[in-house]
Coordinates of C-alpha atoms in Angstrom, one line a residue:
X1 CA 14.7 -14.3 38.3
X2 CA 13.0 -12.8 41.4
X3 CA 14.9 -13.6 44.6
X4 CA 13.6 -13.4 48.0
X5 CA 15.5 -10.3 49.0
X6 CA 13.7 -8.5 46.2
X7 CA 16.4 -8.1 43.6
X8 CA 16.6 -9.1 39.9
X9 CA 19.7 -10.9 38.6
X10 CA 20.4 -10.2 35.0
X11 CA 22.5 -12.5 32.7
X12 CA 25.1 -9.6 32.3
X13 CA 26.3 -10.6 35.8
X14 CA 25.1 -7.6 37.9
X15 CA 22.2 -7.2 40.5
X16 CA 19.5 -4.7 39.9
X17 CA 17.6 -3.3 42.8
X18 CA 14.0 -2.3 42.0
X19 CA 14.7 1.3 43.1
X20 CA 17.4 1.4 40.7
X21 CA 15.2 0.5 37.9
X22 CA 12.8 3.4 39.0
X23 CA 15.6 5.8 38.8
X24 CA 16.7 4.5 35.4
X25 CA 13.2 5.2 34.2
X26 CA 13.2 8.7 35.7
X27 CA 16.6 9.5 34.0
X28 CA 15.8 7.9 30.8
X29 CA 16.0 11.2 29.0
X30 CA 19.6 11.6 29.9
X31 CA 22.4 9.9 28.0
X32 CA 23.5 6.7 29.8
X33 CA 27.3 7.6 29.4
X34 CA 26.9 10.9 31.5
X35 CA 25.6 9.1 34.6
X36 CA 28.1 8.6 37.5
X37 CA 26.5 5.5 38.9
X38 CA 27.9 2.3 37.2
X39 CA 24.8 0.1 37.6
X40 CA 22.5 2.9 36.7
X41 CA 24.6 3.5 33.5
X42 CA 24.1 -0.3 32.7
X43 CA 20.3 -0.1 33.2
X44 CA 20.1 2.9 31.0
X45 CA 22.2 1.1 28.3
X46 CA 19.7 -1.7 28.5
X47 CA 16.8 0.8 28.2
X48 CA 18.5 2.2 25.2
X49 CA 19.8 5.5 26.7
X50 CA 19.1 8.9 25.3
X51 CA 15.8 10.6 25.0
X52 CA 12.4 8.9 25.0
X53 CA 11.1 8.6 21.6
X54 CA 7.5 8.5 20.2
X55 CA 6.3 4.9 20.3
X56 CA 2.8 5.5 19.0
X57 CA 1.8 2.7 16.5
X58 CA 0.0 5.1 14.1
X59 CA 0.4 8.6 12.7
X60 CA -2.4 11.2 13.1
X61 CA -4.6 11.7 10.1
X62 CA -3.1 15.1 9.4
X63 CA 0.6 13.7 9.5
X64 CA -0.6 10.8 7.3
X65 CA -1.9 13.1 4.7
X66 CA 1.2 15.2 4.6
X67 CA 3.3 12.1 4.5
X68 CA 1.3 11.0 1.4
X69 CA 2.0 14.4 -0.1
X70 CA 5.6 14.4 0.5
X71 CA 5.8 10.8 -1.0
X72 CA 3.9 12.1 -4.1
X73 CA 6.4 14.7 -4.5
X74 CA 9.3 12.3 -4.3
X75 CA 7.6 10.0 -6.8
X76 CA 6.9 12.8 -9.3
X77 CA 10.4 14.2 -9.2
X78 CA 12.1 10.9 -10.0
X79 CA 13.7 10.5 -13.4
X80 CA 11.5 9.0 -15.9
X81 CA 13.7 5.8 -16.0
X82 CA 13.3 5.2 -12.4
X83 CA 9.5 5.8 -12.4
X84 CA 9.3 3.3 -15.3
X85 CA 11.4 0.7 -13.5
X86 CA 9.5 1.0 -10.2
X87 CA 6.1 0.9 -12.2
X88 CA 7.1 -2.2 -14.2
X89 CA 8.1 -3.8 -10.9
X90 CA 4.7 -2.8 -9.3
X91 CA 2.8 -4.3 -12.3
X92 CA 4.7 -7.6 -11.8
X93 CA 3.8 -7.6 -8.1
X94 CA 0.1 -7.1 -9.0
X95 CA 0.5 -10.1 -11.3
X96 CA 1.8 -12.2 -8.3
X97 CA -1.2 -11.5 -6.4
X98 CA -3.7 -11.8 -9.1
X99 CA -2.2 -15.1 -10.3
X100 CA -2.0 -16.5 -6.7
X101 CA -5.8 -15.6 -6.4
X102 CA -6.7 -17.1 -9.8
X103 CA -4.7 -20.4 -9.2
X104 CA -6.1 -21.1 -5.8
X105 CA -9.7 -20.0 -6.3
X106 CA -9.7 -21.5 -9.8
X107 CA -8.5 -24.9 -8.4
X108 CA -11.4 -25.1 -6.1
X109 CA -14.2 -26.1 -8.6
X110 CA -16.1 -28.0 -6.0
X111 CA -16.3 -25.1 -3.6
X112 CA -17.3 -22.9 -6.5
X113 CA -20.1 -25.1 -7.5
X114 CA -21.4 -25.6 -3.9
X115 CA -20.9 -22.0 -2.7
X116 CA -19.6 -19.4 -5.1
X117 CA -19.3 -16.9 -2.2
X118 CA -16.5 -19.0 -0.7
X119 CA -14.5 -19.0 -3.9
X120 CA -14.9 -15.2 -4.2
X121 CA -13.8 -14.8 -0.5
X122 CA -10.7 -17.1 -1.3
X123 CA -9.8 -14.8 -4.3
X124 CA -10.3 -11.6 -2.2
X125 CA -8.3 -12.9 0.9
X126 CA -5.3 -13.6 -1.2
X127 CA -5.1 -10.8 -3.6
X128 CA -3.8 -8.1 -1.1
X129 CA -0.3 -9.7 -1.1
X130 CA 0.5 -7.7 -4.2
X131 CA 0.0 -4.4 -2.6
X132 CA 2.0 -5.4 0.4
X133 CA 4.9 -6.2 -1.9
X134 CA 4.5 -2.9 -3.7
X135 CA 4.3 -0.7 -0.6
X136 CA 7.1 -2.3 1.2
X137 CA 9.5 -2.2 -1.8
X138 CA 8.8 1.4 -3.1
X139 CA 7.0 0.2 -6.2
X140 CA 4.7 2.5 -8.1
X141 CA 1.1 2.1 -9.3
X142 CA -0.9 4.6 -11.4
X143 CA -3.7 4.1 -8.8
X144 CA -1.6 5.1 -5.8
X145 CA 0.0 8.0 -7.8
X146 CA -3.5 9.2 -8.6
X147 CA -3.9 10.2 -5.0
X148 CA -0.2 10.9 -3.7
X149 CA 0.9 13.1 -6.6
X150 CA -2.2 15.3 -6.7
X151 CA -1.8 15.6 -3.0
X152 CA 1.6 17.0 -3.6
X153 CA 0.3 19.2 -6.2
X154 CA -2.4 20.7 -4.0
X155 CA 0.3 21.4 -1.4
X156 CA 2.5 23.3 -3.9
X157 CA 5.2 20.6 -3.9
X158 CA 5.1 19.6 -7.7
X159 CA 4.1 21.2 -10.9
X160 CA 1.3 20.0 -13.1
X161 CA 3.8 18.9 -15.8
X162 CA 5.4 16.6 -13.1
X163 CA 2.0 15.3 -12.2
X164 CA 1.2 14.3 -15.9
X165 CA 4.7 12.7 -16.1
X166 CA 4.2 10.7 -13.1
X167 CA 0.8 9.4 -14.2
X168 CA 1.7 8.7 -17.8
X169 CA 5.0 6.8 -17.1
X170 CA 3.5 4.9 -14.1
X171 CA 0.6 3.9 -16.3
X172 CA 2.8 2.6 -19.1
X173 CA 5.1 0.7 -16.7
X174 CA 2.2 -0.9 -15.0
X175 CA 1.0 -2.2 -18.5
X176 CA 4.4 -3.5 -19.2
X177 CA 4.7 -5.4 -16.0
X178 CA 1.2 -6.8 -15.9
X179 CA 1.4 -7.8 -19.5
X180 CA 4.7 -9.6 -19.1
X181 CA 3.5 -11.5 -16.0
X182 CA 0.3 -12.6 -17.9
X183 CA 2.5 -13.8 -20.8
X184 CA 4.7 -15.7 -18.2
X185 CA 1.7 -17.3 -16.7
X186 CA 0.9 -18.9 -20.0
X187 CA 4.3 -19.7 -21.0
X188 CA 4.9 -21.7 -17.7
X189 CA 1.7 -23.7 -18.1
X190 CA 0.0 -22.3 -15.0
X191 CA -2.8 -20.9 -17.2
X192 CA -4.6 -24.3 -17.6
X193 CA -7.7 -26.2 -16.4
X194 CA -9.7 -24.4 -13.6
X195 CA -7.2 -21.6 -13.5
X196 CA -7.8 -20.9 -17.1
X197 CA -11.6 -21.2 -16.8
X198 CA -11.7 -18.6 -14.0
X199 CA -9.4 -16.3 -15.9
X200 CA -11.6 -16.4 -18.9
X201 CA -14.8 -15.9 -16.9
X202 CA -13.3 -12.9 -15.1
X203 CA -12.2 -11.2 -18.3
X204 CA -15.5 -11.8 -19.9
X205 CA -17.4 -10.4 -16.9
X206 CA -15.2 -7.2 -16.7
X207 CA -16.1 -6.2 -20.2
X208 CA -19.8 -6.9 -19.9
X209 CA -21.0 -3.6 -18.2
X210 CA -21.8 -0.3 -19.6
X211 CA -19.7 2.8 -19.2
X212 CA -21.4 4.6 -16.3
X213 CA -21.7 1.6 -13.8
X214 CA -18.0 0.7 -14.7
X215 CA -16.8 4.4 -13.9
X216 CA -18.8 4.2 -10.6
X217 CA -17.3 0.9 -9.6
X218 CA -13.8 2.3 -10.5
X219 CA -14.4 5.3 -8.3
X220 CA -15.4 3.0 -5.3
X221 CA -12.5 0.8 -6.0
X222 CA -9.6 3.2 -6.0
X223 CA -11.3 5.1 -3.1
X224 CA -10.6 1.9 -1.0
X225 CA -7.2 1.3 -2.6
X226 CA -6.1 4.8 -1.7
X227 CA -7.2 4.3 1.7
X228 CA -5.3 1.1 1.9
X229 CA -2.2 3.1 1.0
X230 CA -3.3 5.7 3.6
X231 CA -3.5 3.2 6.4
X232 CA -0.3 1.5 5.4
X233 CA 1.4 4.9 5.6
X234 CA -0.3 5.7 8.9
X235 CA 1.0 2.6 10.6
X236 CA 4.6 2.6 12.1
X237 CA 5.1 -1.2 12.1
X238 CA 4.8 -4.0 9.6
X239 CA 1.9 -5.6 11.4
X240 CA -0.1 -2.5 11.2
X241 CA 0.8 -2.0 7.6
X242 CA -0.4 -5.5 6.8
X243 CA -3.7 -5.0 8.5
X244 CA -4.3 -1.7 6.9
X245 CA -3.6 -3.1 3.4
X246 CA -5.6 -6.4 3.8
X247 CA -9.2 -5.0 4.8
X248 CA -9.7 -2.3 2.1
X249 CA -8.1 -4.4 -0.7
X250 CA -9.9 -7.6 0.0
X251 CA -13.1 -5.5 0.4
X252 CA -13.0 -4.2 -3.1
X253 CA -12.2 -7.4 -4.6
X254 CA -14.8 -9.4 -2.9
X255 CA -17.5 -6.7 -3.9
X256 CA -16.2 -6.9 -7.6
X257 CA -15.1 -3.3 -8.0
X258 CA -12.8 -2.2 -10.9
X259 CA -9.0 -1.5 -10.6
X260 CA -7.2 -0.4 -13.7
X261 CA -3.8 -2.0 -12.8
X262 CA -5.3 -5.3 -11.6
X263 CA -7.2 -5.4 -14.9
X264 CA -3.9 -4.8 -16.8
X265 CA -3.1 -8.3 -15.6
X266 CA -6.6 -10.1 -15.4
X267 CA -7.8 -9.1 -18.8
X268 CA -4.7 -10.2 -20.8
X269 CA -4.7 -13.3 -18.7
X270 CA -8.2 -14.1 -19.7
X271 CA -7.6 -13.2 -23.3
X272 CA -4.5 -15.5 -23.4
X273 CA -6.7 -18.2 -21.9
X274 CA -9.2 -18.0 -24.7
X275 CA -11.6 -15.3 -23.8
X276 CA -13.4 -13.9 -26.8
X277 CA -12.5 -10.4 -26.3
X278 CA -10.6 -8.0 -28.6
X279 CA -8.1 -5.5 -27.3
X280 CA -10.5 -2.8 -28.8
X281 CA -13.3 -4.1 -26.6
X282 CA -11.1 -4.4 -23.5
X283 CA -10.0 -0.7 -24.0
X284 CA -13.4 0.7 -24.7
X285 CA -15.3 -1.3 -22.3
X286 CA -13.0 -1.5 -19.4
X287 CA -9.7 0.4 -19.5
X288 CA -11.0 3.9 -20.3
X289 CA -13.9 3.9 -18.0
X290 CA -11.9 2.3 -15.2
X291 CA -9.0 4.7 -15.5
X292 CA -11.3 7.7 -15.5
X293 CA -13.1 6.4 -12.4
X294 CA -9.8 5.6 -10.5
X295 CA -8.3 8.9 -11.3
X296 CA -11.5 10.6 -10.0
X297 CA -11.3 8.7 -6.6
X298 CA -7.6 9.5 -6.3
X299 CA -7.3 12.9 -7.3
X300 CA -10.6 14.2 -6.2
X301 CA -12.2 12.0 -3.4
X302 CA -9.0 11.2 -1.5
X303 CA -6.4 13.8 -2.4
X304 CA -8.5 16.9 -2.7
X305 CA -10.8 15.7 0.1
X306 CA -8.1 15.4 2.7
X307 CA -6.2 18.5 1.3
X308 CA -9.4 20.3 2.2
X309 CA -9.4 18.8 5.7
X310 CA -5.7 18.9 6.5
X311 CA -3.9 20.9 3.7
X312 CA -3.9 24.0 1.5
X313 CA -7.3 23.5 -0.2
X314 CA -8.8 24.0 3.3
X315 CA -6.6 27.0 3.9
X316 CA -4.7 25.2 6.7
X317 CA -1.6 27.3 6.6
X318 CA 1.7 26.0 8.1
X319 CA 0.8 22.4 7.7
X320 CA 2.7 21.6 4.6
X321 CA 4.5 18.4 3.9
X322 CA 7.8 20.1 4.8
X323 CA 7.0 19.6 8.5
X324 CA 7.0 15.9 8.2
X325 CA 10.2 14.2 9.3
X326 CA 12.1 12.1 6.9
X327 CA 11.4 9.0 9.0
X328 CA 7.7 9.5 8.3
X329 CA 8.0 9.4 4.6
X330 CA 7.3 5.6 4.3
X331 CA 4.0 6.3 2.5
X332 CA 4.1 3.9 -0.4
X333 CA 3.3 4.7 -4.0

């Protein structure tokens, strides 16, 4: 509370003069315990003491890229059992987001009939919850690893064999997690009525295009997904990470692009709901072209593109991921 004599009284029971506060700020780089003046030590203790730290809300693009490469290194060097576990968990989280979107959008038949765009917006707006869960828990997706691990490879942090191990195991784990979650949706009775209708329609639509356009949609999709991972890694606070995730993910969903891991849930869900699609058709018409397109986007468009800009592919010596502090390595998989 401001008093007429120009002092501030804190709940701790001592009076702070404005000049004392100014001195506290000037000496904020000095440890509080080393100051001889008791009130000043109390102010510095409230301030936090010690040196002033970087309070930027986002990392630079260069630091973000090298953080991604370092995270790719960590993911690729995990034991196979841990990669598999985190990938199964990641697949289940994709199932949570996909099921949420399908349940809410599928339970709005009136909106869909009057304005299909609103139904699509609802689906897209809810879907990003899955990536938020994955990125904040350390889960792994093949689509994220398609950029992070090649970035580590380009920077000389992993071998080609480790890259293949990471991609292969994370892909298998994602299939297991997504498939189990689709079966859970059917077992619990959630896959019924409008939810089932939307799931079936989605699966049929995803297997109705030809090879070339599907690859192109997969490239555009994972470009956005990898940039969502990029933005989440660039942000230093949870709010920034949420915003960075939401816009790119909702964009690719609303456009109708193709994400291999999301399809590992949506296609089985539609097939369990009665879609007239065989596993062979799903593999040939969707999974193969979508996986190829997602890998191109991650490994070439994002990882190679930014390695050229900030890393070794552009001959930027001395900018390796080893210079990134451990505290910055919160880039999700």
